[in-house]
């Protein structure tokens, strides 16, 4: 990684991920959040190129996985030689973007069922074609193009420099991890940069993918403690506006256009730092209260209300 910049944390959000890949030159692909583990929902979004699964990382998961066998499925040490793109995770905050690329670079294709990943990503894929997983991960961490697109959606903060975080910063907090599932060469692969190889979950074509991936996800979620609900699942699908135009569905097209406008507005807010604005607003309010001679009364009222709230919580 270049010394002049690191990889910042970005939000797991369908609008963020869609804009990120568009900035990288990917054509006619978007992300759709899935609110239930339901194969019919995934199938209704066809074509689906893969899914991105976010979960809370537990140390018990690390200890239950050996170099010989994963907790579910089987390691496919020869997958990369067979054309599966797989990169080891060598940087902490980029696992979301790495999972996204794990789907897209394995669905690259000129036919109507494939993804047009654009010139930048195709060049990266071709450049790293013969690399082992570790070297591919290093190449990704050093890609200025991908890093810049990723960091464009980092949360603005004047207080925390995300580029200085280390792997130990989250020892006492919650750590979340992204992995990808996608069908490649007639198999369902789990692509997790923290694993030594791609994990095969058996034979699977694009038609079988919705049912097969739901089965795998259900088994994975069952390994978490009872009551754990901190999961997020997003499907990587064909741009629904393209689909709406092909079907002549004016209602769907209008709904998707409204969604895109909302995403654009939300992404603009994510890039903005409102601390200065809030500071100036507070100074204005304080000045007004002071001129009216009500400043002390205002502070006393706020302190009393805060104490009342704390007492209710305790």
mmCIF file with all atom_site columns, N, CA and C in Angstrom, residues 208-268:
data_model
loop_
_atom_site.group_PDB
_atom_site.id
_atom_site.type_symbol
_atom_site.label_atom_id
_atom_site.label_alt_id
_atom_site.label_comp_id
_atom_site.label_asym_id
_atom_site.label_entity_id
_atom_site.label_seq_id
_atom_site.pdbx_PDB_ins_code
_atom_site.Cartn_x
_atom_site.Cartn_y
_atom_site.Cartn_z
_atom_site.occupancy
_atom_site.B_iso_or_equiv
_atom_site.pdbx_formal_charge
_atom_site.auth_seq_id
_atom_site.auth_comp_id
_atom_site.auth_asym_id
_atom_site.auth_atom_id
_atom_site.pdbx_PDB_model_num
ATOM 1   N N  . UNK A 1 208 ? -29.542 -22.779 -10.905 1.00 0.00 ? 208 UNK A N  1
ATOM 2   C CA . UNK A 1 208 ? -29.601 -23.390 -9.583  1.00 0.00 ? 208 UNK A CA 1
ATOM 3   C C  . UNK A 1 208 ? -29.091 -22.468 -8.482  1.00 0.00 ? 208 UNK A C  1
ATOM 4   N N  . UNK A 1 209 ? -28.425 -21.381 -8.862  1.00 0.00 ? 209 UNK A N  1
ATOM 5   C CA . UNK A 1 209 ? -27.743 -20.526 -7.895  1.00 0.00 ? 209 UNK A CA 1
ATOM 6   C C  . UNK A 1 209 ? -28.647 -20.041 -6.759  1.00 0.00 ? 209 UNK A C  1
ATOM 7   N N  . UNK A 1 210 ? -29.869 -19.530 -7.004  1.00 0.00 ? 210 UNK A N  1
ATOM 8   C CA . UNK A 1 210 ? -30.680 -19.018 -5.888  1.00 0.00 ? 210 UNK A CA 1
ATOM 9   C C  . UNK A 1 210 ? -30.908 -20.048 -4.793  1.00 0.00 ? 210 UNK A C  1
ATOM 10  N N  . UNK A 1 211 ? -31.310 -21.260 -5.168  1.00 0.00 ? 211 UNK A N  1
ATOM 11  C CA . UNK A 1 211 ? -31.560 -22.288 -4.160  1.00 0.00 ? 211 UNK A CA 1
ATOM 12  C C  . UNK A 1 211 ? -30.270 -22.733 -3.471  1.00 0.00 ? 211 UNK A C  1
ATOM 13  N N  . UNK A 1 212 ? -29.215 -22.947 -4.244  1.00 0.00 ? 212 UNK A N  1
ATOM 14  C CA . UNK A 1 212 ? -27.963 -23.456 -3.689  1.00 0.00 ? 212 UNK A CA 1
ATOM 15  C C  . UNK A 1 212 ? -27.331 -22.462 -2.713  1.00 0.00 ? 212 UNK A C  1
ATOM 16  N N  . UNK A 1 213 ? -27.318 -21.176 -3.085  1.00 0.00 ? 213 UNK A N  1
ATOM 17  C CA . UNK A 1 213 ? -26.659 -20.203 -2.215  1.00 0.00 ? 213 UNK A CA 1
ATOM 18  C C  . UNK A 1 213 ? -27.452 -19.987 -0.931  1.00 0.00 ? 213 UNK A C  1
ATOM 19  N N  . UNK A 1 214 ? -28.780 -20.065 -0.994  1.00 0.00 ? 214 UNK A N  1
ATOM 20  C CA . UNK A 1 214 ? -29.586 -19.934 0.217   1.00 0.00 ? 214 UNK A CA 1
ATOM 21  C C  . UNK A 1 214 ? -29.295 -21.084 1.182   1.00 0.00 ? 214 UNK A C  1
ATOM 22  N N  . UNK A 1 215 ? -29.145 -22.291 0.658   1.00 0.00 ? 215 UNK A N  1
ATOM 23  C CA . UNK A 1 215 ? -28.818 -23.443 1.508   1.00 0.00 ? 215 UNK A CA 1
ATOM 24  C C  . UNK A 1 215 ? -27.485 -23.231 2.232   1.00 0.00 ? 215 UNK A C  1
ATOM 25  N N  . UNK A 1 216 ? -26.496 -22.733 1.491   1.00 0.00 ? 216 UNK A N  1
ATOM 26  C CA . UNK A 1 216 ? -25.176 -22.496 2.080   1.00 0.00 ? 216 UNK A CA 1
ATOM 27  C C  . UNK A 1 216 ? -25.251 -21.402 3.145   1.00 0.00 ? 216 UNK A C  1
ATOM 28  N N  . UNK A 1 217 ? -25.965 -20.331 2.849   1.00 0.00 ? 217 UNK A N  1
ATOM 29  C CA . UNK A 1 217 ? -26.082 -19.212 3.800   1.00 0.00 ? 217 UNK A CA 1
ATOM 30  C C  . UNK A 1 217 ? -26.823 -19.642 5.063   1.00 0.00 ? 217 UNK A C  1
ATOM 31  N N  . UNK A 1 218 ? -27.849 -20.452 4.913   1.00 0.00 ? 218 UNK A N  1
ATOM 32  C CA . UNK A 1 218 ? -28.580 -20.932 6.090   1.00 0.00 ? 218 UNK A CA 1
ATOM 33  C C  . UNK A 1 218 ? -27.688 -21.767 6.989   1.00 0.00 ? 218 UNK A C  1
ATOM 34  N N  . UNK A 1 219 ? -26.852 -22.601 6.390   1.00 0.00 ? 219 UNK A N  1
ATOM 35  C CA . UNK A 1 219 ? -25.932 -23.398 7.205   1.00 0.00 ? 219 UNK A CA 1
ATOM 36  C C  . UNK A 1 219 ? -24.909 -22.498 7.901   1.00 0.00 ? 219 UNK A C  1
ATOM 37  N N  . UNK A 1 220 ? -24.463 -21.468 7.202   1.00 0.00 ? 220 UNK A N  1
ATOM 38  C CA . UNK A 1 220 ? -23.472 -20.573 7.802   1.00 0.00 ? 220 UNK A CA 1
ATOM 39  C C  . UNK A 1 220 ? -24.072 -19.796 8.971   1.00 0.00 ? 220 UNK A C  1
ATOM 40  N N  . UNK A 1 221 ? -25.261 -19.264 8.790   1.00 0.00 ? 221 UNK A N  1
ATOM 41  C CA . UNK A 1 221 ? -25.911 -18.494 9.849   1.00 0.00 ? 221 UNK A CA 1
ATOM 42  C C  . UNK A 1 221 ? -26.211 -19.374 11.056  1.00 0.00 ? 221 UNK A C  1
ATOM 43  N N  . UNK A 1 222 ? -26.501 -20.648 10.815  1.00 0.00 ? 222 UNK A N  1
ATOM 44  C CA . UNK A 1 222 ? -26.788 -21.579 11.911  1.00 0.00 ? 222 UNK A CA 1
ATOM 45  C C  . UNK A 1 222 ? -25.576 -21.787 12.814  1.00 0.00 ? 222 UNK A C  1
ATOM 46  N N  . UNK A 1 223 ? -24.377 -21.462 12.342  1.00 0.00 ? 223 UNK A N  1
ATOM 47  C CA . UNK A 1 223 ? -23.175 -21.632 13.162  1.00 0.00 ? 223 UNK A CA 1
ATOM 48  C C  . UNK A 1 223 ? -22.966 -20.471 14.133  1.00 0.00 ? 223 UNK A C  1
ATOM 49  N N  . UNK A 1 224 ? -23.745 -19.394 13.978  1.00 0.00 ? 224 UNK A N  1
ATOM 50  C CA . UNK A 1 224 ? -23.631 -18.249 14.873  1.00 0.00 ? 224 UNK A CA 1
ATOM 51  C C  . UNK A 1 224 ? -24.426 -18.505 16.156  1.00 0.00 ? 224 UNK A C  1
ATOM 52  N N  . UNK A 1 225 ? -24.096 -17.798 17.228  1.00 0.00 ? 225 UNK A N  1
ATOM 53  C CA . UNK A 1 225 ? -24.866 -17.945 18.471  1.00 0.00 ? 225 UNK A CA 1
ATOM 54  C C  . UNK A 1 225 ? -26.339 -17.620 18.245  1.00 0.00 ? 225 UNK A C  1
ATOM 55  N N  . UNK A 1 226 ? -27.199 -18.283 18.972  1.00 0.00 ? 226 UNK A N  1
ATOM 56  C CA . UNK A 1 226 ? -28.631 -18.052 18.840  1.00 0.00 ? 226 UNK A CA 1
ATOM 57  C C  . UNK A 1 226 ? -28.965 -16.597 19.163  1.00 0.00 ? 226 UNK A C  1
ATOM 58  N N  . UNK A 1 227 ? -29.782 -15.984 18.324  1.00 0.00 ? 227 UNK A N  1
ATOM 59  C CA . UNK A 1 227 ? -30.161 -14.591 18.532  1.00 0.00 ? 227 UNK A CA 1
ATOM 60  C C  . UNK A 1 227 ? -29.325 -13.602 17.753  1.00 0.00 ? 227 UNK A C  1
ATOM 61  N N  . UNK A 1 228 ? -28.219 -14.037 17.145  1.00 0.00 ? 228 UNK A N  1
ATOM 62  C CA . UNK A 1 228 ? -27.400 -13.136 16.336  1.00 0.00 ? 228 UNK A CA 1
ATOM 63  C C  . UNK A 1 228 ? -28.156 -12.739 15.072  1.00 0.00 ? 228 UNK A C  1
ATOM 64  N N  . UNK A 1 229 ? -28.303 -11.447 14.850  1.00 0.00 ? 229 UNK A N  1
ATOM 65  C CA . UNK A 1 229 ? -29.069 -10.957 13.696  1.00 0.00 ? 229 UNK A CA 1
ATOM 66  C C  . UNK A 1 229 ? -28.294 -9.963  12.848  1.00 0.00 ? 229 UNK A C  1
ATOM 67  N N  . UNK A 1 230 ? -27.050 -9.726  13.187  1.00 0.00 ? 230 UNK A N  1
ATOM 68  C CA . UNK A 1 230 ? -26.284 -8.702  12.465  1.00 0.00 ? 230 UNK A CA 1
ATOM 69  C C  . UNK A 1 230 ? -25.683 -9.269  11.187  1.00 0.00 ? 230 UNK A C  1
ATOM 70  N N  . UNK A 1 231 ? -26.550 -9.384  10.187  1.00 0.00 ? 231 UNK A N  1
ATOM 71  C CA . UNK A 1 231 ? -26.153 -9.863  8.869   1.00 0.00 ? 231 UNK A CA 1
ATOM 72  C C  . UNK A 1 231 ? -26.678 -8.892  7.823   1.00 0.00 ? 231 UNK A C  1
ATOM 73  N N  . UNK A 1 232 ? -26.028 -8.884  6.684   1.00 0.00 ? 232 UNK A N  1
ATOM 74  C CA . UNK A 1 232 ? -26.513 -8.099  5.558   1.00 0.00 ? 232 UNK A CA 1
ATOM 75  C C  . UNK A 1 232 ? -26.212 -8.886  4.286   1.00 0.00 ? 232 UNK A C  1
ATOM 76  N N  . UNK A 1 233 ? -27.183 -8.946  3.379   1.00 0.00 ? 233 UNK A N  1
ATOM 77  C CA . UNK A 1 233 ? -27.021 -9.707  2.146   1.00 0.00 ? 233 UNK A CA 1
ATOM 78  C C  . UNK A 1 233 ? -27.434 -8.849  0.967   1.00 0.00 ? 233 UNK A C  1
ATOM 79  N N  . UNK A 1 234 ? -26.561 -8.742  -0.015  1.00 0.00 ? 234 UNK A N  1
ATOM 80  C CA . UNK A 1 234 ? -26.856 -7.968  -1.219  1.00 0.00 ? 234 UNK A CA 1
ATOM 81  C C  . UNK A 1 234 ? -26.616 -8.802  -2.464  1.00 0.00 ? 234 UNK A C  1
ATOM 82  N N  . UNK A 1 235 ? -27.538 -8.686  -3.396  1.00 0.00 ? 235 UNK A N  1
ATOM 83  C CA . UNK A 1 235 ? -27.406 -9.378  -4.672  1.00 0.00 ? 235 UNK A CA 1
ATOM 84  C C  . UNK A 1 235 ? -26.757 -8.448  -5.689  1.00 0.00 ? 235 UNK A C  1
ATOM 85  N N  . UNK A 1 236 ? -25.875 -9.015  -6.507  1.00 0.00 ? 236 UNK A N  1
ATOM 86  C CA . UNK A 1 236 ? -25.251 -8.285  -7.612  1.00 0.00 ? 236 UNK A CA 1
ATOM 87  C C  . UNK A 1 236 ? -26.057 -8.638  -8.862  1.00 0.00 ? 236 UNK A C  1
ATOM 88  N N  . UNK A 1 237 ? -26.781 -7.672  -9.410  1.00 0.00 ? 237 UNK A N  1
ATOM 89  C CA . UNK A 1 237 ? -27.749 -7.964  -10.470 1.00 0.00 ? 237 UNK A CA 1
ATOM 90  C C  . UNK A 1 237 ? -27.570 -7.016  -11.649 1.00 0.00 ? 237 UNK A C  1
ATOM 91  N N  . UNK A 1 238 ? -28.228 -7.359  -12.728 1.00 0.00 ? 238 UNK A N  1
ATOM 92  C CA . UNK A 1 238 ? -28.272 -6.472  -13.884 1.00 0.00 ? 238 UNK A CA 1
ATOM 93  C C  . UNK A 1 238 ? -29.052 -5.218  -13.530 1.00 0.00 ? 238 UNK A C  1
ATOM 94  N N  . UNK A 1 239 ? -28.587 -4.072  -14.012 1.00 0.00 ? 239 UNK A N  1
ATOM 95  C CA . UNK A 1 239 ? -29.259 -2.795  -13.762 1.00 0.00 ? 239 UNK A CA 1
ATOM 96  C C  . UNK A 1 239 ? -30.757 -2.949  -14.035 1.00 0.00 ? 239 UNK A C  1
ATOM 97  N N  . UNK A 1 240 ? -31.575 -2.726  -13.015 1.00 0.00 ? 240 UNK A N  1
ATOM 98  C CA . UNK A 1 240 ? -33.013 -2.935  -13.149 1.00 0.00 ? 240 UNK A CA 1
ATOM 99  C C  . UNK A 1 240 ? -33.662 -1.922  -14.104 1.00 0.00 ? 240 UNK A C  1
ATOM 100 N N  . UNK A 1 241 ? -32.991 -0.809  -14.372 1.00 0.00 ? 241 UNK A N  1
ATOM 101 C CA . UNK A 1 241 ? -33.513 0.133   -15.367 1.00 0.00 ? 241 UNK A CA 1
ATOM 102 C C  . UNK A 1 241 ? -33.407 -0.454  -16.773 1.00 0.00 ? 241 UNK A C  1
ATOM 103 N N  . UNK A 1 242 ? -32.321 -1.171  -17.030 1.00 0.00 ? 242 UNK A N  1
ATOM 104 C CA . UNK A 1 242 ? -32.162 -1.850  -18.321 1.00 0.00 ? 242 UNK A CA 1
ATOM 105 C C  . UNK A 1 242 ? -33.234 -2.905  -18.473 1.00 0.00 ? 242 UNK A C  1
ATOM 106 N N  . UNK A 1 243 ? -33.450 -3.654  -17.414 1.00 0.00 ? 243 UNK A N  1
ATOM 107 C CA . UNK A 1 243 ? -34.481 -4.690  -17.445 1.00 0.00 ? 243 UNK A CA 1
ATOM 108 C C  . UNK A 1 243 ? -35.865 -4.081  -17.675 1.00 0.00 ? 243 UNK A C  1
ATOM 109 N N  . UNK A 1 244 ? -36.137 -2.959  -17.019 1.00 0.00 ? 244 UNK A N  1
ATOM 110 C CA . UNK A 1 244 ? -37.444 -2.313  -17.169 1.00 0.00 ? 244 UNK A CA 1
ATOM 111 C C  . UNK A 1 244 ? -37.668 -1.860  -18.608 1.00 0.00 ? 244 UNK A C  1
ATOM 112 N N  . UNK A 1 245 ? -36.621 -1.330  -19.225 1.00 0.00 ? 245 UNK A N  1
ATOM 113 C CA . UNK A 1 245 ? -36.748 -0.878  -20.621 1.00 0.00 ? 245 UNK A CA 1
ATOM 114 C C  . UNK A 1 245 ? -36.969 -2.068  -21.550 1.00 0.00 ? 245 UNK A C  1
ATOM 115 N N  . UNK A 1 246 ? -36.253 -3.169  -21.297 1.00 0.00 ? 246 UNK A N  1
ATOM 116 C CA . UNK A 1 246 ? -36.419 -4.358  -22.130 1.00 0.00 ? 246 UNK A CA 1
ATOM 117 C C  . UNK A 1 246 ? -37.827 -4.932  -22.021 1.00 0.00 ? 246 UNK A C  1
ATOM 118 N N  . UNK A 1 247 ? -38.425 -4.833  -20.830 1.00 0.00 ? 247 UNK A N  1
ATOM 119 C CA . UNK A 1 247 ? -39.759 -5.378  -20.599 1.00 0.00 ? 247 UNK A CA 1
ATOM 120 C C  . UNK A 1 247 ? -40.865 -4.370  -20.906 1.00 0.00 ? 247 UNK A C  1
ATOM 121 N N  . UNK A 1 248 ? -40.473 -3.117  -21.124 1.00 0.00 ? 248 UNK A N  1
ATOM 122 C CA . UNK A 1 248 ? -41.477 -2.077  -21.339 1.00 0.00 ? 248 UNK A CA 1
ATOM 123 C C  . UNK A 1 248 ? -42.262 -1.768  -20.072 1.00 0.00 ? 248 UNK A C  1
ATOM 124 N N  . UNK A 1 249 ? -41.623 -1.915  -18.904 1.00 0.00 ? 249 UNK A N  1
ATOM 125 C CA . UNK A 1 249 ? -42.278 -1.705  -17.615 1.00 0.00 ? 249 UNK A CA 1
ATOM 126 C C  . UNK A 1 249 ? -42.013 -0.266  -17.152 1.00 0.00 ? 249 UNK A C  1
ATOM 127 N N  . UNK A 1 250 ? -42.929 0.635   -17.479 1.00 0.00 ? 250 UNK A N  1
ATOM 128 C CA . UNK A 1 250 ? -42.753 2.051   -17.152 1.00 0.00 ? 250 UNK A CA 1
ATOM 129 C C  . UNK A 1 250 ? -42.754 2.300   -15.644 1.00 0.00 ? 250 UNK A C  1
ATOM 130 N N  . UNK A 1 251 ? -43.570 1.524   -14.920 1.00 0.00 ? 251 UNK A N  1
ATOM 131 C CA . UNK A 1 251 ? -43.651 1.709   -13.464 1.00 0.00 ? 251 UNK A CA 1
ATOM 132 C C  . UNK A 1 251 ? -42.339 1.327   -12.786 1.00 0.00 ? 251 UNK A C  1
ATOM 133 N N  . UNK A 1 252 ? -41.761 0.194   -13.201 1.00 0.00 ? 252 UNK A N  1
ATOM 134 C CA . UNK A 1 252 ? -40.480 -0.229  -12.644 1.00 0.00 ? 252 UNK A CA 1
ATOM 135 C C  . UNK A 1 252 ? -39.390 0.779   -12.981 1.00 0.00 ? 252 UNK A C  1
ATOM 136 N N  . UNK A 1 253 ? -39.384 1.265   -14.214 1.00 0.00 ? 253 UNK A N  1
ATOM 137 C CA . UNK A 1 253 ? -38.371 2.229   -14.633 1.00 0.00 ? 253 UNK A CA 1
ATOM 138 C C  . UNK A 1 253 ? -38.462 3.502   -13.801 1.00 0.00 ? 253 UNK A C  1
ATOM 139 N N  . UNK A 1 254 ? -39.677 3.990   -13.588 1.00 0.00 ? 254 UNK A N  1
ATOM 140 C CA . UNK A 1 254 ? -39.847 5.211   -12.789 1.00 0.00 ? 254 UNK A CA 1
ATOM 141 C C  . UNK A 1 254 ? -39.378 5.001   -11.354 1.00 0.00 ? 254 UNK A C  1
ATOM 142 N N  . UNK A 1 255 ? -39.711 3.839   -10.790 1.00 0.00 ? 255 UNK A N  1
ATOM 143 C CA . UNK A 1 255 ? -39.299 3.531   -9.422  1.00 0.00 ? 255 UNK A CA 1
ATOM 144 C C  . UNK A 1 255 ? -37.775 3.457   -9.302  1.00 0.00 ? 255 UNK A C  1
ATOM 145 N N  . UNK A 1 256 ? -37.141 2.833   -10.285 1.00 0.00 ? 256 UNK A N  1
ATOM 146 C CA . UNK A 1 256 ? -35.683 2.724   -10.252 1.00 0.00 ? 256 UNK A CA 1
ATOM 147 C C  . UNK A 1 256 ? -34.995 4.068   -10.453 1.00 0.00 ? 256 UNK A C  1
ATOM 148 N N  . UNK A 1 257 ? -35.556 4.921   -11.279 1.00 0.00 ? 257 UNK A N  1
ATOM 149 C CA . UNK A 1 257 ? -34.983 6.254   -11.476 1.00 0.00 ? 257 UNK A CA 1
ATOM 150 C C  . UNK A 1 257 ? -35.078 7.069   -10.185 1.00 0.00 ? 257 UNK A C  1
ATOM 151 N N  . UNK A 1 258 ? -36.197 6.932   -9.457  1.00 0.00 ? 258 UNK A N  1
ATOM 152 C CA . UNK A 1 258 ? -36.333 7.632   -8.173  1.00 0.00 ? 258 UNK A CA 1
ATOM 153 C C  . UNK A 1 258 ? -35.302 7.104   -7.169  1.00 0.00 ? 258 UNK A C  1
ATOM 154 N N  . UNK A 1 259 ? -35.087 5.788   -7.206  1.00 0.00 ? 259 UNK A N  1
ATOM 155 C CA . UNK A 1 259 ? -34.116 5.184   -6.310  1.00 0.00 ? 259 UNK A CA 1
ATOM 156 C C  . UNK A 1 259 ? -32.712 5.720   -6.603  1.00 0.00 ? 259 UNK A C  1
ATOM 157 N N  . UNK A 1 260 ? -32.380 5.833   -7.871  1.00 0.00 ? 260 UNK A N  1
ATOM 158 C CA . UNK A 1 260 ? -31.050 6.341   -8.243  1.00 0.00 ? 260 UNK A CA 1
ATOM 159 C C  . UNK A 1 260 ? -30.857 7.778   -7.762  1.00 0.00 ? 260 UNK A C  1
ATOM 160 N N  . UNK A 1 261 ? -31.890 8.599   -7.868  1.00 0.00 ? 261 UNK A N  1
ATOM 161 C CA . UNK A 1 261 ? -31.786 9.984   -7.394  1.00 0.00 ? 261 UNK A CA 1
ATOM 162 C C  . UNK A 1 261 ? -31.573 10.020  -5.884  1.00 0.00 ? 261 UNK A C  1
ATOM 163 N N  . UNK A 1 262 ? -32.271 9.139   -5.163  1.00 0.00 ? 262 UNK A N  1
ATOM 164 C CA . UNK A 1 262 ? -32.096 9.073   -3.710  1.00 0.00 ? 262 UNK A CA 1
ATOM 165 C C  . UNK A 1 262 ? -30.686 8.618   -3.362  1.00 0.00 ? 262 UNK A C  1
ATOM 166 N N  . UNK A 1 263 ? -30.177 7.618   -4.081  1.00 0.00 ? 263 UNK A N  1
ATOM 167 C CA . UNK A 1 263 ? -28.809 7.161   -3.843  1.00 0.00 ? 263 UNK A CA 1
ATOM 168 C C  . UNK A 1 263 ? -27.806 8.283   -4.075  1.00 0.00 ? 263 UNK A C  1
ATOM 169 N N  . UNK A 1 264 ? -27.989 9.033   -5.155  1.00 0.00 ? 264 UNK A N  1
ATOM 170 C CA . UNK A 1 264 ? -27.057 10.120  -5.471  1.00 0.00 ? 264 UNK A CA 1
ATOM 171 C C  . UNK A 1 264 ? -27.048 11.169  -4.360  1.00 0.00 ? 264 UNK A C  1
ATOM 172 N N  . UNK A 1 265 ? -28.232 11.492  -3.840  1.00 0.00 ? 265 UNK A N  1
ATOM 173 C CA . UNK A 1 265 ? -28.321 12.477  -2.765  1.00 0.00 ? 265 UNK A CA 1
ATOM 174 C C  . UNK A 1 265 ? -27.658 11.947  -1.492  1.00 0.00 ? 265 UNK A C  1
ATOM 175 N N  . UNK A 1 266 ? -27.918 10.700  -1.143  1.00 0.00 ? 266 UNK A N  1
ATOM 176 C CA . UNK A 1 266 ? -27.322 10.103  0.052   1.00 0.00 ? 266 UNK A CA 1
ATOM 177 C C  . UNK A 1 266 ? -25.803 10.030  -0.062  1.00 0.00 ? 266 UNK A C  1
ATOM 178 N N  . UNK A 1 267 ? -25.303 9.697   -1.241  1.00 0.00 ? 267 UNK A N  1
ATOM 179 C CA . UNK A 1 267 ? -23.856 9.619   -1.432  1.00 0.00 ? 267 UNK A CA 1
ATOM 180 C C  . UNK A 1 267 ? -23.213 10.994  -1.344  1.00 0.00 ? 267 UNK A C  1
ATOM 181 N N  . UNK A 1 268 ? -23.922 12.028  -1.784  1.00 0.00 ? 268 UNK A N  1
ATOM 182 C CA . UNK A 1 268 ? -23.416 13.394  -1.643  1.00 0.00 ? 268 UNK A CA 1
ATOM 183 C C  . UNK A 1 268 ? -23.289 13.753  -0.165  1.00 0.00 ? 268 UNK A C  1
#
